[in-house]
GROMACS .gro file of C-alpha atoms in nm:
model
  250
    1UNK     CA    1   3.324   7.538  14.616
    2UNK     CA    2   3.280   7.905  14.609
    3UNK     CA    3   3.614   8.153  14.617
    4UNK     CA    4   3.519   8.526  14.622
    5UNK     CA    5   3.713   8.828  14.697
    6UNK     CA    6   3.739   9.218  14.647
    7UNK     CA    7   3.995   9.356  14.364
    8UNK     CA    8   4.359   9.356  14.476
    9UNK     CA    9   4.480   9.630  14.221
   10UNK     CA   10   4.373   9.957  14.409
   11UNK     CA   11   4.295  10.110  14.052
   12UNK     CA   12   4.017   9.865  14.023
   13UNK     CA   13   3.834   9.931  14.371
   14UNK     CA   14   3.639  10.222  14.246
   15UNK     CA   15   3.473   9.995  13.983
   16UNK     CA   16   3.448   9.665  14.119
   17UNK     CA   17   3.250   9.475  14.398
   18UNK     CA   18   3.399   9.172  14.395
   19UNK     CA   19   3.532   8.884  14.200
   20UNK     CA   20   3.441   8.497  14.255
   21UNK     CA   21   3.482   8.160  14.138
   22UNK     CA   22   3.239   7.874  14.206
   23UNK     CA   23   3.213   7.530  14.081
   24UNK     CA   24   2.842   7.311  14.142
   25UNK     CA   25   2.782   6.908  14.090
   26UNK     CA   26   2.439   6.945  14.223
   27UNK     CA   27   2.112   6.892  13.969
   28UNK     CA   28   2.070   7.207  13.736
   29UNK     CA   29   1.767   7.388  13.813
   30UNK     CA   30   1.600   7.706  13.685
   31UNK     CA   31   1.633   8.044  13.895
   32UNK     CA   32   1.465   8.373  13.894
   33UNK     CA   33   1.752   8.632  13.899
   34UNK     CA   34   1.647   8.939  14.087
   35UNK     CA   35   1.856   9.245  13.914
   36UNK     CA   36   2.106   9.464  14.101
   37UNK     CA   37   2.121   9.770  13.894
   38UNK     CA   38   2.459   9.676  13.838
   39UNK     CA   39   2.633   9.522  13.547
   40UNK     CA   40   2.795   9.176  13.565
   41UNK     CA   41   3.084   8.985  13.370
   42UNK     CA   42   3.065   8.630  13.378
   43UNK     CA   43   3.289   8.357  13.227
   44UNK     CA   44   3.164   7.993  13.191
   45UNK     CA   45   3.459   7.772  13.260
   46UNK     CA   46   3.274   7.440  13.218
   47UNK     CA   47   3.136   7.507  12.845
   48UNK     CA   48   3.210   7.753  12.620
   49UNK     CA   49   2.828   7.893  12.628
   50UNK     CA   50   2.558   8.037  12.792
   51UNK     CA   51   2.194   7.955  12.789
   52UNK     CA   52   2.124   8.241  12.569
   53UNK     CA   53   2.444   8.361  12.439
   54UNK     CA   54   2.702   8.180  12.182
   55UNK     CA   55   3.000   8.215  12.360
   56UNK     CA   56   3.143   8.144  12.717
   57UNK     CA   57   3.263   8.509  12.826
   58UNK     CA   58   2.946   8.775  12.849
   59UNK     CA   59   2.831   9.057  12.977
   60UNK     CA   60   2.516   9.127  13.167
   61UNK     CA   61   2.409   9.464  13.138
   62UNK     CA   62   2.263   9.662  13.426
   63UNK     CA   63   1.908   9.609  13.416
   64UNK     CA   64   1.604   9.620  13.638
   65UNK     CA   65   1.397   9.325  13.525
   66UNK     CA   66   1.419   8.966  13.621
   67UNK     CA   67   1.561   8.699  13.439
   68UNK     CA   68   1.548   8.322  13.469
   69UNK     CA   69   1.886   8.128  13.456
   70UNK     CA   70   1.945   7.776  13.432
   71UNK     CA   71   2.249   7.660  13.682
   72UNK     CA   72   2.410   7.413  13.417
   73UNK     CA   73   2.555   7.783  13.337
   74UNK     CA   74   2.691   7.777  13.671
   75UNK     CA   75   2.896   7.465  13.699
   76UNK     CA   76   3.251   7.628  13.684
   77UNK     CA   77   3.188   7.989  13.665
   78UNK     CA   78   3.418   8.307  13.735
   79UNK     CA   79   3.250   8.639  13.761
   80UNK     CA   80   3.321   9.016  13.826
   81UNK     CA   81   3.027   9.206  14.000
   82UNK     CA   82   3.072   9.547  13.939
   83UNK     CA   83   2.996   9.887  14.172
   84UNK     CA   84   2.700  10.046  14.075
   85UNK     CA   85   2.776  10.240  13.752
   86UNK     CA   86   3.110  10.096  13.767
   87UNK     CA   87   3.104   9.887  13.437
   88UNK     CA   88   3.165  10.228  13.247
   89UNK     CA   89   3.537  10.209  13.172
   90UNK     CA   90   3.489   9.835  13.040
   91UNK     CA   91   3.180   9.815  12.835
   92UNK     CA   92   2.917  10.029  12.711
   93UNK     CA   93   2.567   9.984  12.870
   94UNK     CA   94   2.413   9.692  12.692
   95UNK     CA   95   2.079   9.552  12.759
   96UNK     CA   96   2.054   9.160  12.842
   97UNK     CA   97   2.359   8.914  12.795
   98UNK     CA   98   2.609   8.984  12.572
   99UNK     CA   99   2.912   8.777  12.448
  100UNK     CA  100   3.206   8.990  12.535
  101UNK     CA  101   3.365   8.926  12.192
  102UNK     CA  102   3.099   9.136  12.059
  103UNK     CA  103   3.210   9.392  12.303
  104UNK     CA  104   3.607   9.365  12.298
  105UNK     CA  105   3.671   9.199  11.940
  106UNK     CA  106   3.977   8.936  11.939
  107UNK     CA  107   4.064   9.023  12.329
  108UNK     CA  108   3.735   8.919  12.439
  109UNK     CA  109   3.718   8.616  12.254
  110UNK     CA  110   4.031   8.502  12.462
  111UNK     CA  111   3.936   8.530  12.787
  112UNK     CA  112   3.789   8.232  12.829
  113UNK     CA  113   4.125   8.058  12.721
  114UNK     CA  114   4.317   8.272  12.949
  115UNK     CA  115   4.125   8.153  13.271
  116UNK     CA  116   4.138   7.841  13.169
  117UNK     CA  117   4.550   7.860  13.137
  118UNK     CA  118   4.520   8.000  13.526
  119UNK     CA  119   4.596   7.735  13.823
  120UNK     CA  120   4.337   7.745  14.115
  121UNK     CA  121   4.062   7.981  14.176
  122UNK     CA  122   4.295   8.241  14.281
  123UNK     CA  123   4.517   8.253  13.996
  124UNK     CA  124   4.158   8.279  13.802
  125UNK     CA  125   4.096   8.565  13.959
  126UNK     CA  126   4.424   8.746  13.948
  127UNK     CA  127   4.368   8.689  13.569
  128UNK     CA  128   4.050   8.809  13.517
  129UNK     CA  129   4.178   9.139  13.719
  130UNK     CA  130   4.437   9.157  13.451
  131UNK     CA  131   4.175   9.136  13.191
  132UNK     CA  132   4.004   9.454  13.339
  133UNK     CA  133   4.321   9.638  13.391
  134UNK     CA  134   4.431   9.588  13.040
  135UNK     CA  135   4.082   9.683  12.905
  136UNK     CA  136   3.979   9.964  13.079
  137UNK     CA  137   4.073  10.365  13.110
  138UNK     CA  138   4.033  10.364  13.453
  139UNK     CA  139   3.909  10.747  13.480
  140UNK     CA  140   3.673  10.831  13.732
  141UNK     CA  141   3.368  11.041  13.679
  142UNK     CA  142   3.283  11.205  14.005
  143UNK     CA  143   2.956  11.325  13.878
  144UNK     CA  144   2.806  11.011  13.830
  145UNK     CA  145   2.991  10.850  14.176
  146UNK     CA  146   2.792  11.136  14.371
  147UNK     CA  147   2.470  11.108  14.175
  148UNK     CA  148   2.492  10.710  14.228
  149UNK     CA  149   2.609  10.734  14.580
  150UNK     CA  150   2.358  10.989  14.663
  151UNK     CA  151   2.044  10.792  14.504
  152UNK     CA  152   2.190  10.459  14.661
  153UNK     CA  153   2.114  10.634  15.003
  154UNK     CA  154   1.748  10.729  14.879
  155UNK     CA  155   1.760  11.055  14.777
  156UNK     CA  156   1.491  11.170  14.524
  157UNK     CA  157   1.615  11.245  14.202
  158UNK     CA  158   1.543  11.616  14.217
  159UNK     CA  159   1.733  11.661  14.521
  160UNK     CA  160   2.023  11.497  14.327
  161UNK     CA  161   2.019  11.712  14.004
  162UNK     CA  162   2.005  12.038  14.269
  163UNK     CA  163   2.301  11.925  14.456
  164UNK     CA  164   2.502  11.849  14.146
  165UNK     CA  165   2.356  12.151  13.966
  166UNK     CA  166   2.229  11.953  13.681
  167UNK     CA  167   1.929  11.960  13.464
  168UNK     CA  168   1.696  11.635  13.462
  169UNK     CA  169   1.774  11.603  13.110
  170UNK     CA  170   2.133  11.614  13.157
  171UNK     CA  171   2.120  11.337  13.444
  172UNK     CA  172   1.926  11.126  13.210
  173UNK     CA  173   2.172  11.160  12.955
  174UNK     CA  174   2.474  11.049  13.224
  175UNK     CA  175   2.259  10.737  13.352
  176UNK     CA  176   2.204  10.626  12.958
  177UNK     CA  177   2.569  10.668  12.853
  178UNK     CA  178   2.729  10.517  13.182
  179UNK     CA  179   2.484  10.297  13.367
  180UNK     CA  180   2.198  10.158  13.130
  181UNK     CA  181   1.901  10.281  13.352
  182UNK     CA  182   1.749  10.604  13.399
  183UNK     CA  183   1.806  10.765  13.755
  184UNK     CA  184   1.446  10.677  13.829
  185UNK     CA  185   1.482  10.293  13.755
  186UNK     CA  186   1.825  10.289  13.906
  187UNK     CA  187   1.679  10.425  14.244
  188UNK     CA  188   1.376  10.187  14.271
  189UNK     CA  189   1.617   9.894  14.209
  190UNK     CA  190   1.833  10.012  14.449
  191UNK     CA  191   1.557  10.069  14.716
  192UNK     CA  192   1.442   9.705  14.618
  193UNK     CA  193   1.835   9.565  14.701
  194UNK     CA  194   1.789   9.755  15.057
  195UNK     CA  195   1.457   9.615  15.088
  196UNK     CA  196   1.573   9.214  15.011
  197UNK     CA  197   1.866   9.266  15.269
  198UNK     CA  198   1.607   9.394  15.539
  199UNK     CA  199   1.440   9.051  15.486
  200UNK     CA  200   1.465   8.833  15.802
  201UNK     CA  201   1.517   8.448  15.735
  202UNK     CA  202   1.453   8.315  16.064
  203UNK     CA  203   1.100   8.460  16.138
  204UNK     CA  204   0.771   8.548  15.974
  205UNK     CA  205   0.808   8.893  15.734
  206UNK     CA  206   0.586   9.206  15.856
  207UNK     CA  207   0.534   9.312  15.480
  208UNK     CA  208   0.391   9.625  15.631
  209UNK     CA  209   0.639   9.725  15.872
  210UNK     CA  210   0.927   9.655  15.599
  211UNK     CA  211   0.754   9.849  15.327
  212UNK     CA  212   0.748  10.157  15.600
  213UNK     CA  213   1.109  10.114  15.691
  214UNK     CA  214   1.242  10.083  15.354
  215UNK     CA  215   1.047  10.393  15.231
  216UNK     CA  216   0.786  10.282  15.045
  217UNK     CA  217   0.447  10.453  15.068
  218UNK     CA  218   0.269  10.158  15.166
  219UNK     CA  219   0.269   9.752  15.147
  220UNK     CA  220   0.105   9.790  14.800
  221UNK     CA  221   0.360  10.009  14.666
  222UNK     CA  222   0.630   9.721  14.782
  223UNK     CA  223   0.379   9.441  14.629
  224UNK     CA  224   0.425   9.634  14.331
  225UNK     CA  225   0.763   9.658  14.311
  226UNK     CA  226   0.812   9.293  14.392
  227UNK     CA  227   0.621   9.202  14.108
  228UNK     CA  228   0.746   9.444  13.879
  229UNK     CA  229   1.154   9.407  13.965
  230UNK     CA  230   1.150   9.047  14.110
  231UNK     CA  231   0.879   8.884  13.885
  232UNK     CA  232   0.729   8.769  14.217
  233UNK     CA  233   0.480   8.820  14.475
  234UNK     CA  234   0.607   8.899  14.808
  235UNK     CA  235   0.499   8.549  14.975
  236UNK     CA  236   0.663   8.388  14.663
  237UNK     CA  237   1.037   8.515  14.748
  238UNK     CA  238   1.232   8.229  14.875
  239UNK     CA  239   1.584   8.288  14.783
  240UNK     CA  240   1.871   8.017  14.769
  241UNK     CA  241   2.038   8.137  15.077
  242UNK     CA  242   2.060   8.432  15.322
  243UNK     CA  243   2.378   8.498  15.154
  244UNK     CA  244   2.221   8.465  14.788
  245UNK     CA  245   1.907   8.672  14.785
  246UNK     CA  246   1.878   8.746  14.419
  247UNK     CA  247   1.857   8.377  14.317
  248UNK     CA  248   1.515   8.227  14.368
  249UNK     CA  249   1.487   7.887  14.274
  250UNK     CA  250   1.176   7.824  14.055
   0.00000   0.00000   0.00000
């Protein structure tokens, strides 16, 4: 079962890409998780822990490296997917998976209980929205939004600094404090995500053509990014499903 929607409260719309709840009853497998450059919040409603984390509510900060996940953690799970740079009102940029209690204290410790007390999937996501509205100072950062939007479209870092009137050091500091990746690394991950969305699922992939279309210098350049960001060779890329391109069963 999968239930997914965007935020209902308009104050969350600049920051949150979507919220979801899913249940899985199949055998547990290990998957390679490909980074998106965006942070995520997970609440395990099946067990009060995640593989590699001691609590049942945890934040995965923006990263540019792949990780291995155990789908046992997804038997019953609620999540928030933040927009690029959208997590900064709620969490500091933390590397890896961090237990929510370590970031929010007592408020983070009771998030899982609050969701368990909700009714069905829609109520769970409503409760999750309430958690975010209570936790965040929802002031927007126009400079960050402009930089992220430009880099997400493929603009060069130098072009973005010139457009904003920033020095490179100032832009790097902004991304360090609010995104958790350098602008260059963020741009690489987002270009890779644009590339994955263009991979066809109904025919063989022309990797040279895909590399050219997505702005890589050549096919070898794309292969290097596959190994660095996805931890795979292009020919090993077999996602869980077309609508879940960042999950590759191992």
